[in-house]
């Protein structure tokens, strides 16, 4: 979720210099434009790993890993992306609607909470698979704006995401925004057991998940 500015990008204030607010615009792009931006998005991804405070096992994931995952997501029905830009690309979020068949939850450890099962069956769940933002813009809460735009554009009742348990900065950010830990998921082709998190939108979804909110983050440290 973090990345370093590259050469030629706007000057980052040094210690003691006055900070400048940079006007960041959000814009939806279709799958064809997303494919055209794949190189810039991969640069953003690599830089975010280099500057992350997460353990080496998480940061060592390669540029090609990201490109493969992006290509896979682009092929999914309903794929959507929102980018953040100034005079250049500074962030993005992308994802897709979760099918009512519930296959996105394949590999969930234990029984999926009934409230989430019902929201999935109704077609109201949208999965955010990645959020990337340059670190010098984090103070402007660009990542949160990207998340909110993605979910509101799709009129979702529930946001969902899977996070590597070693990605402590992302977990901390999501927790501060109100995301709930609901369990763990192991994908067949992935060695990692991911944390499954959800974000209810609207009074009805929030009420359905009320029972999950109590001590939702006490099951896992970090």
GROMACS .gro file of C-alpha atoms in nm:
model
  222
    1UNK     CA    1   0.000   0.000   0.000
    2UNK     CA    2   0.307   0.224   0.002
    3UNK     CA    3   0.544   0.335  -0.270
    4UNK     CA    4   0.833   0.572  -0.323
    5UNK     CA    5   0.816   0.861  -0.572
    6UNK     CA    6   1.037   0.805  -0.876
    7UNK     CA    7   1.277   1.044  -1.046
    8UNK     CA    8   1.098   1.335  -1.205
    9UNK     CA    9   0.805   1.322  -0.967
   10UNK     CA   10   0.706   1.621  -0.750
   11UNK     CA   11   0.956   1.722  -0.485
   12UNK     CA   12   0.906   1.563  -0.145
   13UNK     CA   13   0.967   1.818   0.132
   14UNK     CA   14   1.279   1.756   0.340
   15UNK     CA   15   1.284   1.776   0.719
   16UNK     CA   16   1.202   2.131   0.822
   17UNK     CA   17   1.054   2.228   0.487
   18UNK     CA   18   0.688   2.329   0.473
   19UNK     CA   19   0.469   2.048   0.345
   20UNK     CA   20   0.251   2.103   0.041
   21UNK     CA   21  -0.094   1.956  -0.011
   22UNK     CA   22  -0.107   1.790  -0.351
   23UNK     CA   23  -0.442   1.783  -0.529
   24UNK     CA   24  -0.519   1.417  -0.595
   25UNK     CA   25  -0.791   1.324  -0.842
   26UNK     CA   26  -0.965   0.987  -0.853
   27UNK     CA   27  -1.068   0.837  -1.186
   28UNK     CA   28  -1.223   0.508  -1.293
   29UNK     CA   29  -1.051   0.322  -1.574
   30UNK     CA   30  -1.172   0.023  -1.775
   31UNK     CA   31  -0.988  -0.306  -1.817
   32UNK     CA   32  -0.818  -0.194  -2.140
   33UNK     CA   33  -0.672   0.117  -1.979
   34UNK     CA   34  -0.571  -0.091  -1.677
   35UNK     CA   35  -0.374  -0.320  -1.905
   36UNK     CA   36  -0.200  -0.018  -2.056
   37UNK     CA   37  -0.104   0.103  -1.707
   38UNK     CA   38   0.030  -0.234  -1.592
   39UNK     CA   39   0.395  -0.127  -1.611
   40UNK     CA   40   0.340   0.185  -1.398
   41UNK     CA   41   0.128  -0.012  -1.153
   42UNK     CA   42   0.403  -0.273  -1.120
   43UNK     CA   43   0.655   0.005  -1.047
   44UNK     CA   44   0.425   0.129  -0.772
   45UNK     CA   45   0.397  -0.224  -0.633
   46UNK     CA   46   0.773  -0.286  -0.629
   47UNK     CA   47   0.843   0.045  -0.457
   48UNK     CA   48   0.579  -0.028  -0.195
   49UNK     CA   49   0.753  -0.351  -0.103
   50UNK     CA   50   1.094  -0.184  -0.079
   51UNK     CA   51   0.967   0.080   0.164
   52UNK     CA   52   0.731  -0.140   0.365
   53UNK     CA   53   0.802  -0.217   0.730
   54UNK     CA   54   0.661  -0.568   0.680
   55UNK     CA   55   0.890  -0.875   0.712
   56UNK     CA   56   1.119  -0.976   0.426
   57UNK     CA   57   0.905  -1.279   0.338
   58UNK     CA   58   0.625  -1.041   0.242
   59UNK     CA   59   0.842  -0.774   0.075
   60UNK     CA   60   1.026  -1.025  -0.144
   61UNK     CA   61   0.730  -1.090  -0.370
   62UNK     CA   62   0.826  -0.999  -0.722
   63UNK     CA   63   0.708  -0.757  -0.987
   64UNK     CA   64   0.605  -1.056  -1.199
   65UNK     CA   65   0.392  -1.194  -0.914
   66UNK     CA   66   0.199  -0.868  -0.914
   67UNK     CA   67   0.162  -0.858  -1.293
   68UNK     CA   68   0.032  -1.216  -1.294
   69UNK     CA   69  -0.226  -1.136  -1.027
   70UNK     CA   70  -0.331  -0.816  -1.204
   71UNK     CA   71  -0.373  -1.000  -1.534
   72UNK     CA   72  -0.586  -1.262  -1.362
   73UNK     CA   73  -0.809  -1.001  -1.199
   74UNK     CA   74  -0.852  -0.807  -1.523
   75UNK     CA   75  -1.004  -1.119  -1.681
   76UNK     CA   76  -1.267  -1.152  -1.407
   77UNK     CA   77  -1.627  -1.045  -1.480
   78UNK     CA   78  -1.698  -0.698  -1.343
   79UNK     CA   79  -1.332  -0.604  -1.294
   80UNK     CA   80  -1.298  -0.239  -1.193
   81UNK     CA   81  -1.012  -0.003  -1.115
   82UNK     CA   82  -0.990   0.346  -0.970
   83UNK     CA   83  -0.664   0.537  -1.005
   84UNK     CA   84  -0.535   0.834  -0.809
   85UNK     CA   85  -0.336   1.091  -1.002
   86UNK     CA   86  -0.186   1.437  -0.987
   87UNK     CA   87   0.016   1.505  -1.300
   88UNK     CA   88   0.110   1.136  -1.290
   89UNK     CA   89  -0.014   0.811  -1.139
   90UNK     CA   90   0.015   0.806  -0.758
   91UNK     CA   91  -0.215   0.523  -0.655
   92UNK     CA   92  -0.478   0.269  -0.750
   93UNK     CA   93  -0.733   0.023  -0.619
   94UNK     CA   94  -0.889  -0.263  -0.809
   95UNK     CA   95  -1.117  -0.558  -0.760
   96UNK     CA   96  -1.434  -0.731  -0.879
   97UNK     CA   97  -1.781  -0.835  -0.757
   98UNK     CA   98  -1.792  -1.158  -0.557
   99UNK     CA   99  -2.014  -1.411  -0.732
  100UNK     CA  100  -2.334  -1.519  -0.561
  101UNK     CA  101  -2.211  -1.880  -0.582
  102UNK     CA  102  -1.966  -1.798  -0.302
  103UNK     CA  103  -1.663  -1.948  -0.477
  104UNK     CA  104  -1.453  -1.647  -0.375
  105UNK     CA  105  -1.469  -1.780  -0.017
  106UNK     CA  106  -1.327  -2.119  -0.123
  107UNK     CA  107  -1.068  -2.228   0.133
  108UNK     CA  108  -1.228  -2.043   0.425
  109UNK     CA  109  -1.119  -2.206   0.750
  110UNK     CA  110  -1.434  -2.330   0.922
  111UNK     CA  111  -1.793  -2.225   0.860
  112UNK     CA  112  -1.846  -1.895   0.682
  113UNK     CA  113  -2.058  -1.667   0.905
  114UNK     CA  114  -2.421  -1.687   0.795
  115UNK     CA  115  -2.451  -1.309   0.761
  116UNK     CA  116  -2.165  -1.303   0.510
  117UNK     CA  117  -2.308  -1.604   0.328
  118UNK     CA  118  -2.641  -1.425   0.289
  119UNK     CA  119  -2.483  -1.101   0.165
  120UNK     CA  120  -2.275  -1.301  -0.084
  121UNK     CA  121  -2.581  -1.488  -0.213
  122UNK     CA  122  -2.758  -1.155  -0.267
  123UNK     CA  123  -2.473  -1.030  -0.487
  124UNK     CA  124  -2.384  -0.745  -0.254
  125UNK     CA  125  -2.017  -0.825  -0.190
  126UNK     CA  126  -1.728  -0.654  -0.373
  127UNK     CA  127  -1.371  -0.779  -0.333
  128UNK     CA  128  -1.089  -0.524  -0.327
  129UNK     CA  129  -0.778  -0.718  -0.423
  130UNK     CA  130  -0.517  -0.441  -0.411
  131UNK     CA  131  -0.465  -0.080  -0.299
  132UNK     CA  132  -0.137   0.097  -0.379
  133UNK     CA  133  -0.048   0.455  -0.286
  134UNK     CA  134   0.277   0.651  -0.279
  135UNK     CA  135   0.393   0.697   0.083
  136UNK     CA  136   0.425   1.077   0.076
  137UNK     CA  137   0.051   1.095   0.006
  138UNK     CA  138  -0.061   0.870   0.291
  139UNK     CA  139  -0.127   1.172   0.513
  140UNK     CA  140  -0.398   1.279   0.271
  141UNK     CA  141  -0.576   0.945   0.321
  142UNK     CA  142  -0.569   0.864  -0.050
  143UNK     CA  143  -0.590   0.489   0.013
  144UNK     CA  144  -0.910   0.528   0.211
  145UNK     CA  145  -1.060   0.751  -0.058
  146UNK     CA  146  -0.978   0.486  -0.319
  147UNK     CA  147  -1.147   0.219  -0.108
  148UNK     CA  148  -1.460   0.428  -0.056
  149UNK     CA  149  -1.485   0.515  -0.426
  150UNK     CA  150  -1.456   0.150  -0.531
  151UNK     CA  151  -1.729   0.033  -0.294
  152UNK     CA  152  -1.967   0.326  -0.352
  153UNK     CA  153  -1.938   0.301  -0.732
  154UNK     CA  154  -2.055  -0.060  -0.712
  155UNK     CA  155  -2.325   0.003  -0.450
  156UNK     CA  156  -2.180  -0.282  -0.245
  157UNK     CA  157  -2.330  -0.390   0.086
  158UNK     CA  158  -2.005  -0.547   0.194
  159UNK     CA  159  -1.641  -0.497   0.101
  160UNK     CA  160  -1.414  -0.800   0.126
  161UNK     CA  161  -1.040  -0.850   0.099
  162UNK     CA  162  -0.766  -1.100   0.174
  163UNK     CA  163  -0.445  -0.978   0.338
  164UNK     CA  164  -0.112  -1.148   0.392
  165UNK     CA  165  -0.074  -1.179   0.773
  166UNK     CA  166   0.282  -1.041   0.740
  167UNK     CA  167   0.154  -0.719   0.583
  168UNK     CA  168   0.121  -0.541   0.918
  169UNK     CA  169   0.092  -0.185   0.776
  170UNK     CA  170  -0.209  -0.279   0.563
  171UNK     CA  171  -0.375  -0.470   0.846
  172UNK     CA  172  -0.329  -0.171   1.079
  173UNK     CA  173  -0.479   0.068   0.822
  174UNK     CA  174  -0.779  -0.153   0.753
  175UNK     CA  175  -0.843  -0.197   1.123
  176UNK     CA  176  -0.842   0.180   1.176
  177UNK     CA  177  -1.097   0.219   0.894
  178UNK     CA  178  -1.342  -0.027   1.050
  179UNK     CA  179  -1.267  -0.352   0.865
  180UNK     CA  180  -1.340  -0.671   1.059
  181UNK     CA  181  -1.138  -0.991   1.080
  182UNK     CA  182  -1.373  -1.279   1.003
  183UNK     CA  183  -1.141  -1.576   0.957
  184UNK     CA  184  -0.867  -1.720   0.742
  185UNK     CA  185  -0.858  -1.844   0.383
  186UNK     CA  186  -0.608  -2.071   0.211
  187UNK     CA  187  -0.606  -2.060  -0.168
  188UNK     CA  188  -0.513  -2.388  -0.343
  189UNK     CA  189  -0.221  -2.233  -0.536
  190UNK     CA  190  -0.095  -2.012  -0.251
  191UNK     CA  191   0.131  -2.120   0.038
  192UNK     CA  192   0.003  -1.839   0.261
  193UNK     CA  193  -0.303  -1.854   0.485
  194UNK     CA  194  -0.463  -1.513   0.427
  195UNK     CA  195  -0.663  -1.306   0.672
  196UNK     CA  196  -1.020  -1.252   0.548
  197UNK     CA  197  -1.156  -0.905   0.627
  198UNK     CA  198  -1.492  -0.744   0.555
  199UNK     CA  199  -1.627  -0.389   0.561
  200UNK     CA  200  -2.005  -0.343   0.602
  201UNK     CA  201  -2.175  -0.054   0.422
  202UNK     CA  202  -2.515   0.075   0.522
  203UNK     CA  203  -2.728   0.010   0.826
  204UNK     CA  204  -2.861  -0.330   0.716
  205UNK     CA  205  -2.519  -0.480   0.647
  206UNK     CA  206  -2.377  -0.331   0.967
  207UNK     CA  207  -2.664  -0.479   1.168
  208UNK     CA  208  -2.611  -0.822   1.013
  209UNK     CA  209  -2.244  -0.819   1.110
  210UNK     CA  210  -2.296  -0.674   1.456
  211UNK     CA  211  -2.208  -1.003   1.622
  212UNK     CA  212  -1.875  -1.017   1.441
  213UNK     CA  213  -1.768  -0.673   1.554
  214UNK     CA  214  -1.715  -0.765   1.920
  215UNK     CA  215  -1.346  -0.831   1.980
  216UNK     CA  216  -1.307  -0.906   1.610
  217UNK     CA  217  -0.934  -0.830   1.619
  218UNK     CA  218  -0.845  -1.025   1.932
  219UNK     CA  219  -0.819  -1.360   1.755
  220UNK     CA  220  -0.492  -1.271   1.588
  221UNK     CA  221  -0.195  -1.072   1.716
  222UNK     CA  222  -0.039  -0.797   1.504
   0.00000   0.00000   0.00000
